[in-house]
Amino acid sequence: MSCMLLLLLCLCLLVNHVVSDPRTKEAAFICATNNTASVQDRQTLVENFLAAMDVLTPVIAGRRYAASVNGTGNTTVYAFGECMKDLSQSDCNLCFAQSKIQLIRCLPFQRGTRAGRLFLDGCYIRYDDYNFFSESLSAQDKIVCANSTFGGNQTVWKANVMELVRNLSVQAPKNDGFFVGSVNQRNITVYGLAQCWEVLNGTACEKCLSDALTEIDSCASKEEGRVMNAGCYLRFSPQKFYDNSTSDSGTGNGGNRRLAIILSVVSAVLALLITSAAVLFFVRKKVLKKRREKKQLGALLSTVNKSKLNYSYEVLERATNYFHSSNKLGQGGSGSVYKGVLSDGKAVAIKRLFFNTTQWVDHFFNEVNLISDISHKNLVKLLGCSITGPESLLVYEYVPNQSLHDYFFGAKKNQPLRWELRYKIILGTAEGLAYLHEESKLRIIHRDIKLSNILLEEDFTPKIADFGLARLFPEDKTHISTAIAGTLGYMAPEYVVHGKLTEKADVYSFGVAVIEVVSGKRNNAFSENSPSVLKMVWNLYGTGRLHEVIDPVLEGNYQVEEASRLLQIGLLCAQASAELRPSMSVVVKMLTGNHEILQPTQPPFISSSSAEISPRIPSETYNSLPDSNTHSSGNRMTESLIEPR
Ligand SMILES: *[C@@H]1O[C@H](CO)[C@@H](O)[C@H](O)[C@H]1NC(C)=O
Ligand SMILES: *[C@@H]1O[C@H](CO)[C@@H](O)[C@H](O)[C@H]1NC(C)=O
Ligand SMILES: *[C@@H]1O[C@H](CO)[C@@H](O)[C@H](O)[C@H]1NC(C)=O
Ligand SMILES: *[C@@H]1O[C@H](CO)[C@@H](O)[C@H](O)[C@H]1NC(C)=O
Ligand SMILES: *[C@@H]1O[C@H](CO)[C@@H](O)[C@H](O)[C@H]1NC(C)=O
Ligand SMILES: *[C@@H]1O[C@H](CO)[C@@H](O)[C@H](O)[C@H]1NC(C)=O
Ligand SMILES: *[C@@H]1O[C@H](CO)[C@@H](O)[C@H](O)[C@H]1NC(C)=O
Ligand SMILES: *[C@@H]1O[C@H](CO)[C@@H](O)[C@H](O)[C@H]1NC(C)=O
Ligand SMILES: *[C@@H]1O[C@H](CO)[C@@H](O)[C@H](O)[C@H]1NC(C)=O
């Protein structure tokens, strides 16, 4: 009997083994550009895009497809995602996470881009500026054939392909919009899959696939073909690329029967040994779970489980009331942040990452380990992470008094900060950065210093949030997401243009933040029309009238000289050449009166007169949006992140 159980166990594992492949190879990437988007709209579009994307993941994790809408009027973003129905849920999650990362290449960020579609072999994602959910066909539909023609007998191959595709396009609409199968005639086999998106009704599905059938004709002599329409996906191949072990919808001949026999034997055994089967089920589930975790985490698993840095996904889910929107604290480029209360009453901030870290989990955990060791009064402490759940989470110390951004441009705008508090916050921020750059043993570049990343304790001690994100994602993966989060106004020119990242990029962002805090004005990178605050401050500095820009809500309750000094330090930090910017430890000394305040010699933006930095830099102001050329290095980075399995 135990032999029988063992056999059954082996069978289950075998079947499961076939399942695991998220098929993340890119089949088609369609990025539509539309030059009508105004500059003003872009930031809203990005925000709505991120919000719409955010909604998809948890829904996909529940039912494998999701649609969402965010925004109003002409900045509405419609988003949709779906996995191929033969994918297991965990592969589906993985595939979708990767498609989401890749879709970033087509953000409503670059000039005019307002729509994008990405077909991976295992899943599909699309966003657009109109309601496309029930669309069958569209002008951007694509057919992709392999370059090489089929090696064997052409006549037979073509006949088999056409028969298969005909059957798929007839059967799929009758079978919940999904069908896989193969045709094997004259010793040549062709395999195929057809799927309509879940939101399409039967007629729309039929229409979509019958179009695919006519389209595929041009591909039929090739080794492989894919039709990627707005409403459906159809593929044929000489390899069995799909997994039909969990569904019974194969049109194959022969193999079906064999499996049917095995299954009937199995169920007979099960019927006889119900109690044993229950035990067995339990064992199998456990083994499978272990295997899955092992596969994802490798040898790291036991370390992670024992580590006090490890939080269980379920615990954090409960702590945030299942990521209820009322617990949401904010949204950043790398994920949204929720307040959570652990069972012992301790409040924490939980960051739900936009990225799935499954592919580099050991690196991720090691970095969390290192970063959690960093402790400084002006840094938000990283407490741990959760990496074994459906999403990757980071757990931080909770800082109660909201961010500096809220006090200037957000919910607490009407409670302006007193001058002494502003000074204290700037000094504390500088100390925190100096520690990250020069004193901590890790030497961390923050790369995303901005007002919303400076949190405030009840006594207004500033705490820098989100440091170390650059280390958590190997190489330069958050580059784009950081840019899209609307932080372009804080990014150093050499970083925007060349992707060159040093501590001096943080010094630049700090300079921008100082100028914002003293002037109370936002440095908006997205409006090309309104004059930049930096430009204005630079011009006033030139004419010795810096005091004119100091925040009027202070109503004169500040020391003019001190405020002007801070502005001068801000300008010094935000000079266009990285070499001219002081280090953060020198900035701290200047702030505390232990160092002479140097004269800024260069404006914070790149002008034609300071083109010395690099002849490649266009003579634009620093705050214009990078065009697709200058951004291509970012694209490469995103691509390198997707490692074909
Ligand atoms: C561009 O977008 C506008 C507004 O959304 C739309 O009316 C127009 O048809 C689009 N143009 C193209 C070429 O897609
Ligand atoms: C869009 O997303 C934001 C942020 O998540 C949310 O506050 C807002 O209610 C959403 N709007 C719509 C129309 O769904
Ligand atoms: C889109 O919205 C912007 C800003 O809200 C507005 O200026 C513009 O006229 C709108 N365009 C259209 C075509 O509705
Ligand atoms: C199916 O969807 C199409 C496209 O949205 C629509 O025109 C059609 O009326 C729908 N048919 C049925 C039977 O619901
Ligand atoms: C097919 O050929 C084109 C042009 O030579 C090339 O860009 C493409 O990568 C090739 N596709 C495949 C699947 O080899
Ligand atoms: C291909 O197969 C068909 C049918 O079996 C046969 O008639 C034909 O001669 C074959 N062609 C070649 C080139 O082998
Ligand atoms: C395809 O459909 C035809 C007609 O319905 C049927 O005779 C044939 O067996 C089918 N082929 C496969 C592989 O299911
Ligand atoms: C069928 O194909 C296999 C492998 O391609 C080959 O070894 C075998 O000889 C073929 N049989 C016939 C009857 O052509
Ligand atoms: C899966 O497809 C293959 C090839 O078409 C076939 O041999 C096998 O019997 C199918 N299995 C199931 C469970 O449908």
Short mmCIF file of N, CA and C in Angstrom, two decimals, residues 418-537:
data_model
loop_
_atom_site.label_atom_id
_atom_site.label_comp_id
_atom_site.label_asym_id
_atom_site.label_seq_id
_atom_site.Cartn_x
_atom_site.Cartn_y
_atom_site.Cartn_z
N ARG A 418 7.19 76.46 10.90
CA ARG A 418 7.94 77.63 11.37
C ARG A 418 9.37 77.56 10.84
N TRP A 419 10.02 78.71 10.84
CA TRP A 419 11.37 78.78 10.29
C TRP A 419 12.34 77.84 11.03
N GLU A 420 12.27 77.82 12.37
CA GLU A 420 13.21 76.99 13.14
C GLU A 420 13.04 75.52 12.76
N LEU A 421 11.79 75.13 12.54
CA LEU A 421 11.55 73.73 12.17
C LEU A 421 12.15 73.44 10.80
N ARG A 422 12.00 74.39 9.89
CA ARG A 422 12.55 74.17 8.54
C ARG A 422 14.07 73.99 8.64
N TYR A 423 14.68 74.83 9.46
CA TYR A 423 16.12 74.75 9.61
C TYR A 423 16.53 73.39 10.20
N LYS A 424 15.81 72.99 11.23
CA LYS A 424 16.09 71.71 11.88
C LYS A 424 15.95 70.55 10.90
N ILE A 425 14.93 70.64 10.07
CA ILE A 425 14.67 69.56 9.11
C ILE A 425 15.78 69.49 8.06
N ILE A 426 16.19 70.63 7.57
CA ILE A 426 17.25 70.66 6.56
C ILE A 426 18.54 70.11 7.14
N LEU A 427 18.87 70.53 8.35
CA LEU A 427 20.10 70.06 8.98
C LEU A 427 20.05 68.54 9.21
N GLY A 428 18.94 68.08 9.76
CA GLY A 428 18.81 66.64 10.03
C GLY A 428 18.90 65.82 8.75
N THR A 429 18.27 66.32 7.70
CA THR A 429 18.33 65.61 6.43
C THR A 429 19.77 65.54 5.92
N ALA A 430 20.48 66.66 6.05
CA ALA A 430 21.88 66.68 5.61
C ALA A 430 22.70 65.68 6.43
N GLU A 431 22.43 65.60 7.73
CA GLU A 431 23.18 64.66 8.57
C GLU A 431 22.88 63.22 8.18
N GLY A 432 21.62 62.96 7.93
CA GLY A 432 21.24 61.60 7.51
C GLY A 432 21.94 61.21 6.21
N LEU A 433 21.98 62.14 5.27
CA LEU A 433 22.62 61.85 3.98
C LEU A 433 24.13 61.70 4.14
N ALA A 434 24.73 62.57 4.97
CA ALA A 434 26.17 62.47 5.19
C ALA A 434 26.49 61.10 5.79
N TYR A 435 25.62 60.63 6.67
CA TYR A 435 25.84 59.31 7.26
C TYR A 435 25.77 58.22 6.18
N LEU A 436 24.75 58.30 5.35
CA LEU A 436 24.60 57.29 4.29
C LEU A 436 25.80 57.28 3.36
N HIS A 437 26.25 58.48 2.99
CA HIS A 437 27.31 58.58 1.98
C HIS A 437 28.68 58.25 2.55
N GLU A 438 28.93 58.74 3.75
CA GLU A 438 30.33 58.74 4.19
C GLU A 438 30.60 57.94 5.44
N GLU A 439 29.57 57.72 6.27
CA GLU A 439 29.87 57.07 7.55
C GLU A 439 29.41 55.63 7.63
N SER A 440 28.26 55.32 7.01
CA SER A 440 27.78 53.95 7.14
C SER A 440 28.73 53.03 6.39
N LYS A 441 28.81 51.79 6.83
CA LYS A 441 29.79 50.91 6.20
C LYS A 441 29.37 50.49 4.80
N LEU A 442 28.12 50.78 4.44
CA LEU A 442 27.66 50.34 3.12
C LEU A 442 27.88 51.37 2.01
N ARG A 443 28.00 52.63 2.37
CA ARG A 443 28.11 53.72 1.39
C ARG A 443 26.92 53.67 0.42
N ILE A 444 25.85 54.26 0.89
CA ILE A 444 24.59 54.17 0.13
C ILE A 444 24.28 55.49 -0.58
N ILE A 445 23.96 55.38 -1.85
CA ILE A 445 23.43 56.53 -2.58
C ILE A 445 21.91 56.40 -2.52
N HIS A 446 21.26 57.43 -2.08
CA HIS A 446 19.81 57.31 -1.92
C HIS A 446 19.11 57.31 -3.27
N ARG A 447 19.45 58.26 -4.10
CA ARG A 447 18.98 58.40 -5.46
C ARG A 447 17.55 58.89 -5.62
N ASP A 448 16.81 59.04 -4.54
CA ASP A 448 15.44 59.53 -4.68
C ASP A 448 15.11 60.49 -3.54
N ILE A 449 16.01 61.42 -3.27
CA ILE A 449 15.74 62.43 -2.24
C ILE A 449 14.72 63.41 -2.78
N LYS A 450 13.65 63.57 -2.04
CA LYS A 450 12.60 64.53 -2.39
C LYS A 450 11.77 64.75 -1.14
N LEU A 451 10.93 65.76 -1.16
CA LEU A 451 10.21 66.09 0.07
C LEU A 451 9.36 64.92 0.57
N SER A 452 8.78 64.17 -0.33
CA SER A 452 7.91 63.09 0.15
C SER A 452 8.70 61.93 0.75
N ASN A 453 10.00 61.91 0.57
CA ASN A 453 10.83 60.88 1.20
C ASN A 453 11.47 61.37 2.49
N ILE A 454 11.11 62.57 2.90
CA ILE A 454 11.61 63.05 4.19
C ILE A 454 10.42 63.05 5.15
N LEU A 455 10.42 62.07 6.04
CA LEU A 455 9.30 61.92 6.97
C LEU A 455 9.60 62.67 8.26
N LEU A 456 8.55 62.95 9.02
CA LEU A 456 8.74 63.77 10.22
C LEU A 456 8.21 63.07 11.46
N GLU A 457 9.05 63.03 12.49
CA GLU A 457 8.63 62.55 13.80
C GLU A 457 7.70 63.57 14.43
N GLU A 458 7.15 63.22 15.59
CA GLU A 458 6.25 64.18 16.24
C GLU A 458 6.97 65.49 16.59
N ASP A 459 8.25 65.39 16.95
CA ASP A 459 9.00 66.62 17.27
C ASP A 459 9.68 67.21 16.03
N PHE A 460 9.25 66.77 14.86
CA PHE A 460 9.76 67.27 13.58
C PHE A 460 11.22 66.92 13.31
N THR A 461 11.70 65.88 13.96
CA THR A 461 12.99 65.33 13.55
C THR A 461 12.78 64.67 12.20
N PRO A 462 13.57 65.05 11.19
CA PRO A 462 13.37 64.44 9.88
C PRO A 462 13.95 63.04 9.83
N LYS A 463 13.30 62.18 9.07
CA LYS A 463 13.81 60.83 8.86
C LYS A 463 13.72 60.51 7.38
N ILE A 464 14.85 60.16 6.80
CA ILE A 464 14.88 59.88 5.37
C ILE A 464 14.34 58.47 5.13
N ALA A 465 13.37 58.38 4.23
CA ALA A 465 12.76 57.09 3.93
C ALA A 465 13.34 56.52 2.64
N ASP A 466 13.18 55.22 2.49
CA ASP A 466 13.43 54.58 1.20
C ASP A 466 14.89 54.52 0.77
N PHE A 467 15.82 54.74 1.69
CA PHE A 467 17.21 54.63 1.25
C PHE A 467 17.52 53.15 1.05
N GLY A 468 18.47 52.89 0.19
CA GLY A 468 18.86 51.50 -0.04
C GLY A 468 18.06 50.83 -1.13
N LEU A 469 17.01 51.50 -1.62
CA LEU A 469 16.23 50.87 -2.70
C LEU A 469 17.13 50.56 -3.89
N ALA A 470 18.08 51.45 -4.13
CA ALA A 470 18.99 51.25 -5.26
C ALA A 470 19.78 49.95 -5.08
N ARG A 471 20.07 49.61 -3.84
CA ARG A 471 20.83 48.39 -3.60
C ARG A 471 19.94 47.16 -3.67
N LEU A 472 18.67 47.35 -3.32
CA LEU A 472 17.76 46.20 -3.27
C LEU A 472 17.50 45.65 -4.66
N PHE A 473 17.50 46.55 -5.64
CA PHE A 473 17.26 46.10 -6.99
C PHE A 473 18.58 46.07 -7.72
N PRO A 474 19.02 44.93 -8.16
CA PRO A 474 20.33 44.80 -8.77
C PRO A 474 20.49 45.78 -9.92
N GLU A 475 21.71 46.23 -10.09
CA GLU A 475 22.02 47.21 -11.11
C GLU A 475 21.14 48.44 -10.99
N ASP A 476 20.45 48.77 -12.06
CA ASP A 476 19.83 50.08 -12.03
C ASP A 476 18.33 50.02 -12.27
N LYS A 477 17.72 49.04 -11.63
CA LYS A 477 16.34 48.76 -12.05
C LYS A 477 15.31 49.79 -11.67
N THR A 478 15.55 50.53 -10.62
CA THR A 478 14.51 51.48 -10.25
C THR A 478 14.67 52.80 -10.98
N HIS A 479 15.68 52.88 -11.81
CA HIS A 479 15.94 54.12 -12.53
C HIS A 479 14.67 54.67 -13.18
N ILE A 480 14.04 53.83 -13.95
CA ILE A 480 12.87 54.32 -14.68
C ILE A 480 11.71 54.58 -13.75
N SER A 481 11.50 53.66 -12.84
CA SER A 481 10.34 53.83 -11.98
C SER A 481 10.50 55.08 -11.13
N THR A 482 11.74 55.38 -10.78
CA THR A 482 11.97 56.59 -10.01
C THR A 482 11.60 57.80 -10.86
N ALA A 483 12.03 57.76 -12.11
CA ALA A 483 11.75 58.87 -12.99
C ALA A 483 10.25 59.06 -13.18
N ILE A 484 9.56 57.97 -13.36
CA ILE A 484 8.14 58.09 -13.64
C ILE A 484 7.36 58.54 -12.43
N ALA A 485 7.91 58.36 -11.26
CA ALA A 485 7.15 58.71 -10.08
C ALA A 485 7.03 60.22 -9.93
N GLY A 486 7.52 60.94 -10.89
CA GLY A 486 7.34 62.38 -10.84
C GLY A 486 8.44 63.08 -10.09
N THR A 487 9.60 62.46 -9.97
CA THR A 487 10.67 63.04 -9.21
C THR A 487 11.73 63.64 -10.11
N LEU A 488 11.38 63.81 -11.35
CA LEU A 488 12.35 64.30 -12.31
C LEU A 488 12.95 65.63 -11.90
N GLY A 489 12.16 66.45 -11.25
CA GLY A 489 12.63 67.75 -10.83
C GLY A 489 13.80 67.69 -9.86
N TYR A 490 13.99 66.52 -9.24
CA TYR A 490 15.05 66.38 -8.25
C TYR A 490 16.28 65.69 -8.83
N MET A 491 16.19 65.24 -10.05
CA MET A 491 17.26 64.41 -10.57
C MET A 491 18.38 65.23 -11.18
N ALA A 492 19.59 64.87 -10.80
CA ALA A 492 20.76 65.58 -11.29
C ALA A 492 20.87 65.41 -12.80
N PRO A 493 21.32 66.47 -13.50
CA PRO A 493 21.36 66.40 -14.97
C PRO A 493 22.20 65.24 -15.48
N GLU A 494 23.33 64.96 -14.85
CA GLU A 494 24.18 63.88 -15.38
C GLU A 494 23.49 62.53 -15.21
N TYR A 495 22.61 62.45 -14.22
CA TYR A 495 21.87 61.21 -13.99
C TYR A 495 20.75 61.06 -15.00
N VAL A 496 20.03 62.16 -15.25
CA VAL A 496 18.94 62.12 -16.22
C VAL A 496 19.48 61.78 -17.61
N VAL A 497 20.58 62.44 -17.96
CA VAL A 497 21.05 62.32 -19.33
C VAL A 497 21.90 61.07 -19.55
N HIS A 498 22.80 60.79 -18.63
CA HIS A 498 23.73 59.68 -18.85
C HIS A 498 23.49 58.50 -17.92
N GLY A 499 22.57 58.64 -16.97
CA GLY A 499 22.36 57.57 -16.00
C GLY A 499 23.55 57.42 -15.07
N LYS A 500 24.39 58.44 -14.99
CA LYS A 500 25.58 58.35 -14.15
C LYS A 500 25.20 58.67 -12.71
N LEU A 501 25.46 57.73 -11.83
CA LEU A 501 24.97 57.87 -10.46
C LEU A 501 26.12 57.88 -9.46
N THR A 502 26.28 59.00 -8.77
CA THR A 502 27.24 59.07 -7.67
C THR A 502 26.53 59.75 -6.50
N GLU A 503 27.24 59.86 -5.38
CA GLU A 503 26.66 60.57 -4.23
C GLU A 503 26.26 61.98 -4.62
N LYS A 504 26.94 62.54 -5.59
CA LYS A 504 26.67 63.92 -5.96
C LYS A 504 25.27 64.09 -6.56
N ALA A 505 24.69 63.01 -7.03
CA ALA A 505 23.31 63.09 -7.51
C ALA A 505 22.38 63.36 -6.32
N ASP A 506 22.67 62.73 -5.19
CA ASP A 506 21.89 63.00 -3.97
C ASP A 506 22.09 64.43 -3.50
N VAL A 507 23.34 64.91 -3.64
CA VAL A 507 23.62 66.28 -3.20
C VAL A 507 22.77 67.26 -4.02
N TYR A 508 22.65 66.97 -5.32
CA TYR A 508 21.81 67.80 -6.19
C TYR A 508 20.36 67.80 -5.69
N SER A 509 19.81 66.60 -5.47
CA SER A 509 18.42 66.50 -5.03
C SER A 509 18.23 67.22 -3.69
N PHE A 510 19.22 67.08 -2.82
CA PHE A 510 19.16 67.78 -1.54
C PHE A 510 19.08 69.29 -1.77
N GLY A 511 19.90 69.79 -2.70
CA GLY A 511 19.89 71.22 -3.01
C GLY A 511 18.51 71.67 -3.47
N VAL A 512 17.88 70.88 -4.32
CA VAL A 512 16.53 71.22 -4.79
C VAL A 512 15.56 71.25 -3.61
N ALA A 513 15.68 70.24 -2.73
CA ALA A 513 14.78 70.16 -1.58
C ALA A 513 14.97 71.38 -0.68
N VAL A 514 16.21 71.79 -0.46
CA VAL A 514 16.47 72.96 0.39
C VAL A 514 15.78 74.19 -0.20
N ILE A 515 15.93 74.36 -1.50
CA ILE A 515 15.33 75.53 -2.13
C ILE A 515 13.80 75.48 -2.03
N GLU A 516 13.25 74.30 -2.15
CA GLU A 516 11.79 74.17 -2.02
C GLU A 516 11.34 74.51 -0.59
N VAL A 517 12.09 74.01 0.38
CA VAL A 517 11.70 74.23 1.78
C VAL A 517 11.80 75.71 2.15
N VAL A 518 12.82 76.39 1.65
CA VAL A 518 12.99 77.79 2.01
C VAL A 518 11.99 78.67 1.23
N SER A 519 11.76 78.31 -0.04
CA SER A 519 10.91 79.17 -0.86
C SER A 519 9.44 78.80 -0.77
N GLY A 520 9.17 77.56 -0.35
CA GLY A 520 7.79 77.10 -0.30
C GLY A 520 7.21 76.85 -1.68
N LYS A 521 8.08 76.84 -2.70
CA LYS A 521 7.61 76.63 -4.07
C LYS A 521 8.09 75.30 -4.60
N ARG A 522 7.24 74.68 -5.38
CA ARG A 522 7.55 73.37 -5.91
C ARG A 522 8.37 73.50 -7.19
N ASN A 523 9.39 72.68 -7.28
CA ASN A 523 10.18 72.66 -8.50
C ASN A 523 9.56 71.65 -9.45
N ASN A 524 8.65 72.10 -10.26
CA ASN A 524 7.88 71.18 -11.08
C ASN A 524 8.57 70.91 -12.42
N ALA A 525 8.97 69.68 -12.58
CA ALA A 525 9.70 69.33 -13.80
C ALA A 525 8.77 69.12 -14.97
N PHE A 526 7.50 69.02 -14.68
CA PHE A 526 6.61 68.63 -15.76
C PHE A 526 6.01 69.81 -16.51
N SER A 527 6.14 70.99 -15.95
CA SER A 527 5.59 72.11 -16.70
C SER A 527 6.72 72.86 -17.37
N GLU A 528 6.72 72.81 -18.67
CA GLU A 528 7.78 73.47 -19.40
C GLU A 528 7.54 74.97 -19.48
N ASN A 529 6.29 75.36 -19.24
CA ASN A 529 5.95 76.76 -19.44
C ASN A 529 6.28 77.62 -18.23
N SER A 530 5.86 77.15 -17.04
CA SER A 530 6.12 77.98 -15.87
C SER A 530 7.62 77.95 -15.57
N PRO A 531 8.17 79.07 -15.18
CA PRO A 531 9.61 79.13 -14.95
C PRO A 531 9.99 78.25 -13.75
N SER A 532 11.09 77.58 -13.86
CA SER A 532 11.53 76.71 -12.79
C SER A 532 11.95 77.53 -11.58
N VAL A 533 11.66 77.01 -10.40
CA VAL A 533 12.03 77.72 -9.17
C VAL A 533 13.55 77.87 -9.11
N LEU A 534 14.25 76.82 -9.51
CA LEU A 534 15.71 76.87 -9.48
C LEU A 534 16.24 78.01 -10.33
N LYS A 535 15.65 78.15 -11.49
CA LYS A 535 16.09 79.18 -12.41
C LYS A 535 15.86 80.56 -11.79
N MET A 536 14.69 80.67 -11.18
CA MET A 536 14.32 81.94 -10.56
C MET A 536 15.30 82.27 -9.44
N VAL A 537 15.58 81.29 -8.57
CA VAL A 537 16.48 81.53 -7.45
C VAL A 537 17.88 81.88 -7.96
#
